[in-house]
Short mmCIF file of C-alpha atoms and ligand atoms in Angstrom, two decimals:
data_model
loop_
_atom_site.label_atom_id
_atom_site.label_comp_id
_atom_site.label_asym_id
_atom_site.label_seq_id
_atom_site.Cartn_x
_atom_site.Cartn_y
_atom_site.Cartn_z
CA MET A 129 -18.83 -18.80 6.84
CA LYS A 130 -16.93 -19.71 10.00
CA THR A 131 -13.51 -20.89 9.02
CA CYS A 132 -10.66 -19.74 11.20
CA GLY A 133 -7.06 -19.39 10.14
CA LYS A 134 -4.55 -16.75 9.17
CA ILE A 135 -5.76 -14.27 6.56
CA VAL A 136 -3.30 -12.24 4.46
CA ILE A 137 -4.69 -9.09 2.86
CA LEU A 138 -2.82 -7.02 0.24
CA THR A 139 -4.14 -3.52 -0.36
CA GLY A 140 -3.43 -0.99 -3.09
CA ALA A 141 -4.38 2.52 -4.08
CA GLY A 142 -8.06 1.55 -4.57
CA VAL A 143 -8.59 1.19 -0.83
CA SER A 144 -7.63 4.85 -0.34
CA ALA A 145 -9.41 6.21 -3.43
CA GLU A 146 -12.54 7.10 -1.47
CA SER A 147 -10.42 8.97 1.08
CA GLY A 148 -9.71 11.40 -1.75
CA LEU A 149 -6.26 10.10 -2.65
CA GLY A 150 -6.35 9.41 -6.38
CA THR A 151 -5.13 6.05 -7.61
CA PHE A 152 -1.92 6.23 -9.58
CA ARG A 153 -3.46 5.83 -12.97
CA ASP A 154 -5.85 8.69 -12.38
CA THR A 155 -3.57 11.15 -10.63
CA ASP A 156 -4.87 14.56 -11.56
CA GLY A 157 -3.86 18.19 -11.16
CA LEU A 158 -0.34 19.46 -11.41
CA TRP A 159 1.25 16.07 -11.85
CA ALA A 160 -1.22 14.58 -14.34
CA ASN A 161 1.32 14.54 -17.13
CA THR A 162 4.31 13.51 -15.04
CA ARG A 163 5.60 10.09 -16.00
CA ILE A 164 6.28 7.92 -13.01
CA GLU A 165 9.84 7.28 -14.21
CA GLU A 166 10.50 11.00 -13.75
CA VAL A 167 9.79 10.90 -10.02
CA ALA A 168 9.76 7.34 -8.64
CA THR A 169 13.19 5.93 -9.46
CA PRO A 170 16.63 6.32 -7.87
CA GLN A 171 17.85 7.68 -11.21
CA ALA A 172 15.20 10.41 -11.15
CA PHE A 173 16.27 11.38 -7.62
CA ALA A 174 19.93 11.54 -8.63
CA ARG A 175 19.03 13.67 -11.67
CA ASP A 176 16.59 16.11 -10.08
CA PRO A 177 16.12 15.70 -6.30
CA ALA A 178 14.15 18.95 -5.99
CA LYS A 179 11.53 17.69 -8.45
CA VAL A 180 11.24 14.33 -6.69
CA HIS A 181 10.91 16.02 -3.29
CA ALA A 182 8.24 18.35 -4.69
CA PHE A 183 6.22 15.36 -5.92
CA TYR A 184 6.39 13.56 -2.56
CA ASN A 185 5.85 16.80 -0.59
CA MET A 186 2.59 17.18 -2.52
CA ARG A 187 1.58 13.59 -1.79
CA ARG A 188 2.61 13.94 1.90
CA ARG A 189 0.37 17.02 2.25
CA ALA A 190 -2.53 15.18 0.60
CA ALA A 191 -2.08 12.09 2.80
CA ALA A 192 -1.87 14.21 5.97
CA ALA A 193 -5.19 15.84 5.07
CA ALA A 194 -6.92 12.55 4.18
CA ARG A 195 -9.02 10.49 6.58
CA PRO A 196 -9.44 6.72 6.57
CA ASN A 197 -12.65 5.47 4.99
CA ALA A 198 -15.01 2.64 5.92
CA ALA A 199 -12.77 0.06 4.22
CA HIS A 200 -9.73 0.96 6.37
CA PHE A 201 -11.86 0.83 9.52
CA ALA A 202 -13.42 -2.51 8.56
CA LEU A 203 -9.99 -4.08 8.00
CA ALA A 204 -8.81 -2.81 11.40
CA ARG A 205 -11.97 -4.35 12.93
CA LEU A 206 -11.18 -7.66 11.26
CA GLN A 207 -7.64 -7.56 12.67
CA GLU A 208 -9.04 -6.95 16.12
CA HIS A 209 -11.78 -9.58 16.13
CA TRP A 210 -10.72 -12.45 13.86
CA PRO A 211 -9.62 -15.39 16.02
CA ALA A 212 -6.39 -15.92 14.02
CA PRO A 213 -3.84 -13.37 12.72
CA VAL A 214 -4.93 -10.99 9.96
CA ILE A 215 -1.79 -9.78 8.19
CA LEU A 216 -2.31 -6.53 6.34
CA ILE A 217 0.25 -5.78 3.64
CA THR A 218 -0.12 -2.48 1.86
CA GLN A 219 1.48 -0.95 -1.20
CA ASN A 220 0.07 2.38 -0.04
CA VAL A 221 2.40 4.93 1.50
CA ASP A 222 -0.36 7.11 2.99
CA GLY A 223 -0.57 5.67 6.53
CA LEU A 224 -4.38 5.39 6.44
CA HIS A 225 -4.50 1.78 7.72
CA ALA A 226 -2.69 2.89 10.89
CA ALA A 227 -4.88 5.99 11.14
CA ALA A 228 -7.89 3.64 11.24
CA GLY A 229 -6.32 1.60 14.04
CA GLY A 230 -4.94 -1.17 11.84
CA ALA A 231 -1.41 -2.55 11.66
CA ALA A 232 0.00 -2.82 8.15
CA LEU A 233 3.32 -3.84 6.66
CA GLN A 234 4.06 -0.90 4.37
CA MET A 235 6.01 -2.74 1.70
CA HIS A 236 6.53 0.37 -0.45
CA GLY A 237 7.58 2.62 2.44
CA ALA A 238 5.83 5.60 4.00
CA LEU A 239 5.34 9.25 3.13
CA SER A 240 5.79 9.99 6.84
CA GLY A 241 9.35 8.71 6.75
CA ALA A 242 12.73 10.14 5.77
CA LEU A 243 15.68 7.95 4.84
CA CYS A 244 19.38 8.79 4.52
CA ALA A 245 20.64 7.48 1.17
CA GLU A 246 24.16 7.57 2.62
CA CYS A 247 23.91 5.64 5.92
CA GLY A 248 20.40 4.11 5.90
CA HIS A 249 19.17 6.02 8.98
CA ARG A 250 15.38 6.51 9.16
CA TRP A 251 13.46 9.29 10.92
CA SER A 252 10.13 11.17 10.76
CA ALA A 253 9.84 13.25 7.61
CA PRO A 254 9.10 16.96 7.91
CA VAL A 255 6.07 18.06 5.88
CA GLU A 256 8.37 19.68 3.32
CA MET A 257 11.61 17.89 2.46
CA THR A 258 14.38 19.54 0.44
CA PRO A 259 17.66 18.34 -1.11
CA ARG A 260 19.46 20.49 1.50
CA ASP A 261 18.11 18.53 4.50
CA LEU A 262 20.90 16.88 6.49
CA CYS A 263 20.83 13.38 7.96
CA PRO A 264 20.60 13.72 11.78
CA ARG A 265 23.00 10.78 12.19
CA CYS A 266 25.78 11.16 9.59
CA GLY A 267 25.24 14.75 8.45
CA ALA A 268 25.09 13.90 4.73
CA ALA A 269 22.84 16.03 2.49
CA ALA A 270 21.35 12.80 1.15
CA THR A 271 17.86 12.88 2.63
CA ARG A 272 15.24 11.08 0.56
CA PRO A 273 11.62 10.03 1.13
CA ASP A 274 11.37 6.59 2.77
CA ILE A 275 9.64 5.29 -0.34
CA VAL A 276 10.52 2.16 -2.32
CA TRP A 277 11.14 3.29 -5.87
CA PHE A 278 10.95 1.26 -9.07
CA GLY A 279 14.00 -0.95 -9.27
CA GLU A 280 14.38 -1.13 -5.47
CA MET A 281 13.57 -4.06 -3.19
CA PRO A 282 10.26 -3.72 -1.29
CA LEU A 283 10.42 -3.77 2.51
CA HIS A 284 9.52 -6.68 4.83
CA MET A 285 9.75 -9.26 2.02
CA ALA A 286 10.99 -12.17 4.17
CA GLU A 287 8.16 -11.65 6.66
CA ILE A 288 5.63 -11.28 3.84
CA GLU A 289 6.78 -14.49 2.13
CA ALA A 290 6.45 -16.38 5.42
CA HIS A 291 2.88 -15.15 5.91
CA LEU A 292 1.93 -15.96 2.31
CA GLY A 293 3.22 -19.47 2.90
CA ASP A 294 1.05 -20.32 5.88
CA CYS A 295 -2.21 -18.43 5.42
CA MET A 296 -5.67 -19.89 4.93
CA LEU A 297 -6.95 -17.11 2.68
CA PHE A 298 -5.29 -14.42 0.54
CA VAL A 299 -7.26 -11.29 -0.35
CA ALA A 300 -6.19 -8.52 -2.76
CA ILE A 301 -8.12 -5.27 -2.34
CA GLY A 302 -7.98 -2.27 -4.70
CA THR A 303 -4.78 -3.17 -6.47
CA SER A 304 -4.34 -3.39 -10.23
CA GLY A 305 -1.82 -6.22 -10.24
CA ALA A 306 0.52 -4.20 -12.43
CA VAL A 307 3.50 -3.76 -10.09
CA TYR A 308 5.68 -6.70 -9.03
CA PRO A 309 6.45 -8.41 -6.71
CA ALA A 310 3.06 -7.63 -5.09
CA ALA A 311 1.25 -8.46 -8.33
CA GLY A 312 2.59 -12.01 -8.10
CA PHE A 313 1.44 -12.75 -4.52
CA GLY A 314 -1.96 -14.08 -5.63
CA ALA A 315 -0.53 -16.45 -8.23
CA GLY A 316 2.05 -17.70 -5.73
CA VAL A 317 -0.49 -18.63 -3.06
CA ALA A 318 -2.94 -20.03 -5.64
CA ARG A 319 -0.24 -22.46 -6.81
CA ARG A 320 -0.01 -23.75 -3.24
CA GLY A 321 -3.77 -24.36 -3.15
CA ILE A 322 -4.56 -21.48 -0.79
CA GLU A 323 -7.96 -19.83 -1.32
CA THR A 324 -7.84 -16.42 -3.02
CA LEU A 325 -10.29 -13.52 -3.20
CA GLU A 326 -10.04 -10.32 -5.23
CA ILE A 327 -12.00 -7.23 -4.16
CA ASN A 328 -11.86 -4.41 -6.69
CA ALA A 329 -14.06 -1.86 -8.41
CA ALA A 330 -13.31 -3.60 -11.72
CA ALA A 331 -11.60 -6.65 -13.16
CA THR A 332 -7.79 -6.45 -13.24
CA ASP A 333 -4.95 -7.97 -15.28
CA VAL A 334 -4.61 -10.72 -12.67
CA SER A 335 -8.31 -11.42 -11.91
CA ALA A 336 -8.16 -14.83 -13.58
CA ILE A 337 -5.94 -16.36 -10.91
CA PHE A 338 -8.39 -15.60 -8.05
CA ASP A 339 -10.98 -18.17 -6.90
CA ARG A 340 -13.57 -15.56 -5.94
CA HIS A 341 -14.27 -11.94 -6.82
CA ILE A 342 -16.22 -9.15 -5.18
CA ILE A 343 -16.72 -6.23 -7.53
CA GLY A 344 -17.54 -2.88 -5.96
CA ARG A 345 -16.29 0.21 -4.22
CA ALA A 346 -14.05 -0.63 -1.29
CA SER A 347 -15.91 1.56 1.22
CA GLN A 348 -19.06 -0.46 0.59
CA VAL A 349 -18.00 -4.00 -0.17
CA VAL A 350 -15.12 -4.35 2.32
CA PRO A 351 -17.28 -3.60 5.43
CA ALA A 352 -19.92 -6.02 4.11
CA TRP A 353 -17.32 -8.75 3.54
CA VAL A 354 -15.79 -8.20 7.00
CA ALA A 355 -19.23 -8.29 8.62
CA GLN A 356 -19.96 -11.57 6.87
CA LEU A 357 -16.67 -13.03 8.11
CA LEU A 358 -17.31 -11.84 11.65
CA ASP A 359 -20.93 -12.92 11.30
CA ARG A 360 -22.55 -9.68 12.30
CA ASP A 361 -24.03 -6.53 10.82
CA PRO A 362 -21.70 -3.90 9.30
CA ALA A 363 -20.89 -1.24 11.91
P1 NAD B 497 -3.24 1.25 -9.17
O1 NAD B 497 -3.56 2.70 -9.30
O2 NAD B 497 -2.40 0.59 -10.18
O3 NAD B 497 -4.62 0.42 -9.11
C1 NAD B 497 -5.69 0.81 -8.30
C2 NAD B 497 -6.74 -0.28 -8.34
O4 NAD B 497 -7.79 0.09 -7.47
C3 NAD B 497 -7.37 -0.51 -9.73
O5 NAD B 497 -7.38 -1.91 -9.99
C4 NAD B 497 -8.80 0.04 -9.58
O6 NAD B 497 -9.74 -0.73 -10.32
C5 NAD B 497 -9.04 -0.13 -8.11
N1 NAD B 497 -9.96 0.85 -7.52
C6 NAD B 497 -10.05 2.18 -7.79
N2 NAD B 497 -10.98 2.75 -6.99
C7 NAD B 497 -11.47 1.77 -6.20
C8 NAD B 497 -12.46 1.73 -5.17
N3 NAD B 497 -13.11 2.83 -4.76
N4 NAD B 497 -12.72 0.54 -4.58
C9 NAD B 497 -12.07 -0.60 -4.98
N5 NAD B 497 -11.13 -0.62 -5.93
C10 NAD B 497 -10.83 0.56 -6.55
O7 NAD B 497 -2.63 1.09 -7.70
P2 NAD B 497 -1.78 -0.08 -7.08
O8 NAD B 497 -2.21 -1.40 -7.59
O9 NAD B 497 -1.74 0.18 -5.62
O10 NAD B 497 -0.33 0.23 -7.68
C11 NAD B 497 0.69 -0.56 -7.26
C12 NAD B 497 1.86 0.25 -6.73
O11 NAD B 497 2.60 0.84 -7.78
C13 NAD B 497 1.53 1.46 -5.91
O12 NAD B 497 1.16 1.19 -4.60
C14 NAD B 497 2.81 2.21 -5.94
O13 NAD B 497 3.72 1.72 -4.98
C15 NAD B 497 3.30 1.94 -7.30
N6 NAD B 497 3.06 3.08 -8.15
C16 NAD B 497 3.40 4.30 -7.67
C17 NAD B 497 3.16 5.41 -8.42
C18 NAD B 497 3.52 6.74 -7.84
O14 NAD B 497 4.33 6.82 -6.91
N7 NAD B 497 2.91 7.82 -8.33
C19 NAD B 497 2.58 5.28 -9.67
C20 NAD B 497 2.24 4.01 -10.15
C21 NAD B 497 2.49 2.91 -9.36
ZN1 ZN B 498 23.00 9.42 7.21
#
């Protein structure tokens, strides 16, 4: 296939699963029985900031130890070699697309970031954050992870909407289609007649809206798909 035009790719936890970062529905260990509402909402942070920091400190340590897998590298290769823009939008907060050399819009924030809830200042997060950390700009003890919580507006939405509006192909990789607004991107572009492809280890709640499906593990099927697009053997 040799069509050339902008490609928009949305990734979710499934693309990082084979880097050892569990997807959200199969989080194991210490936090297995923690309901997401207890740690990933502004209300949870107001109620128990130490608990929320502990959860994200654990995830920040895990992300720092993780390495990108073949899917992350293949998507970076596609961004480098495709003759038109390849816009990578990720719901993941682990930074693995960048670690593989890709450029991704991190719509749900980043574990590597700290954000002042008081003045909006952003800076690099220390490995361990605590409720006592002070904002380097305004001095408030209101330091939170730079993560978009349930009930908050995802980042980069205007830019994302613009890309969704003028792409040739929309691809969703390793995302369950359970969390909006990202879950609605595929239906939105499909309504405008843009081609859609879902790549996932299994069918999802939103599979029916996609024109084409590739079922398989991201580290295997994504490099093969990219190689086919670039018309060469998988590296
Ligand atoms: P998800 O866990 O809901 O879904 C992961 C998807 O990846 C599933 O459809 C699964 O079939 C697929 N998958 C698993 N392994 C795969 C592999 N090796 N190859 C290909 N596909 C594979 O993750 P999501 O869709 O990214 O969730 C959406 C967003 O919801 C998250 O990014 C996050 O922002 C938010 N969320 C956060 C938390 C949290 O902070 N703990 C919990 C739940 C949801
Ligand atoms: Zn501040």
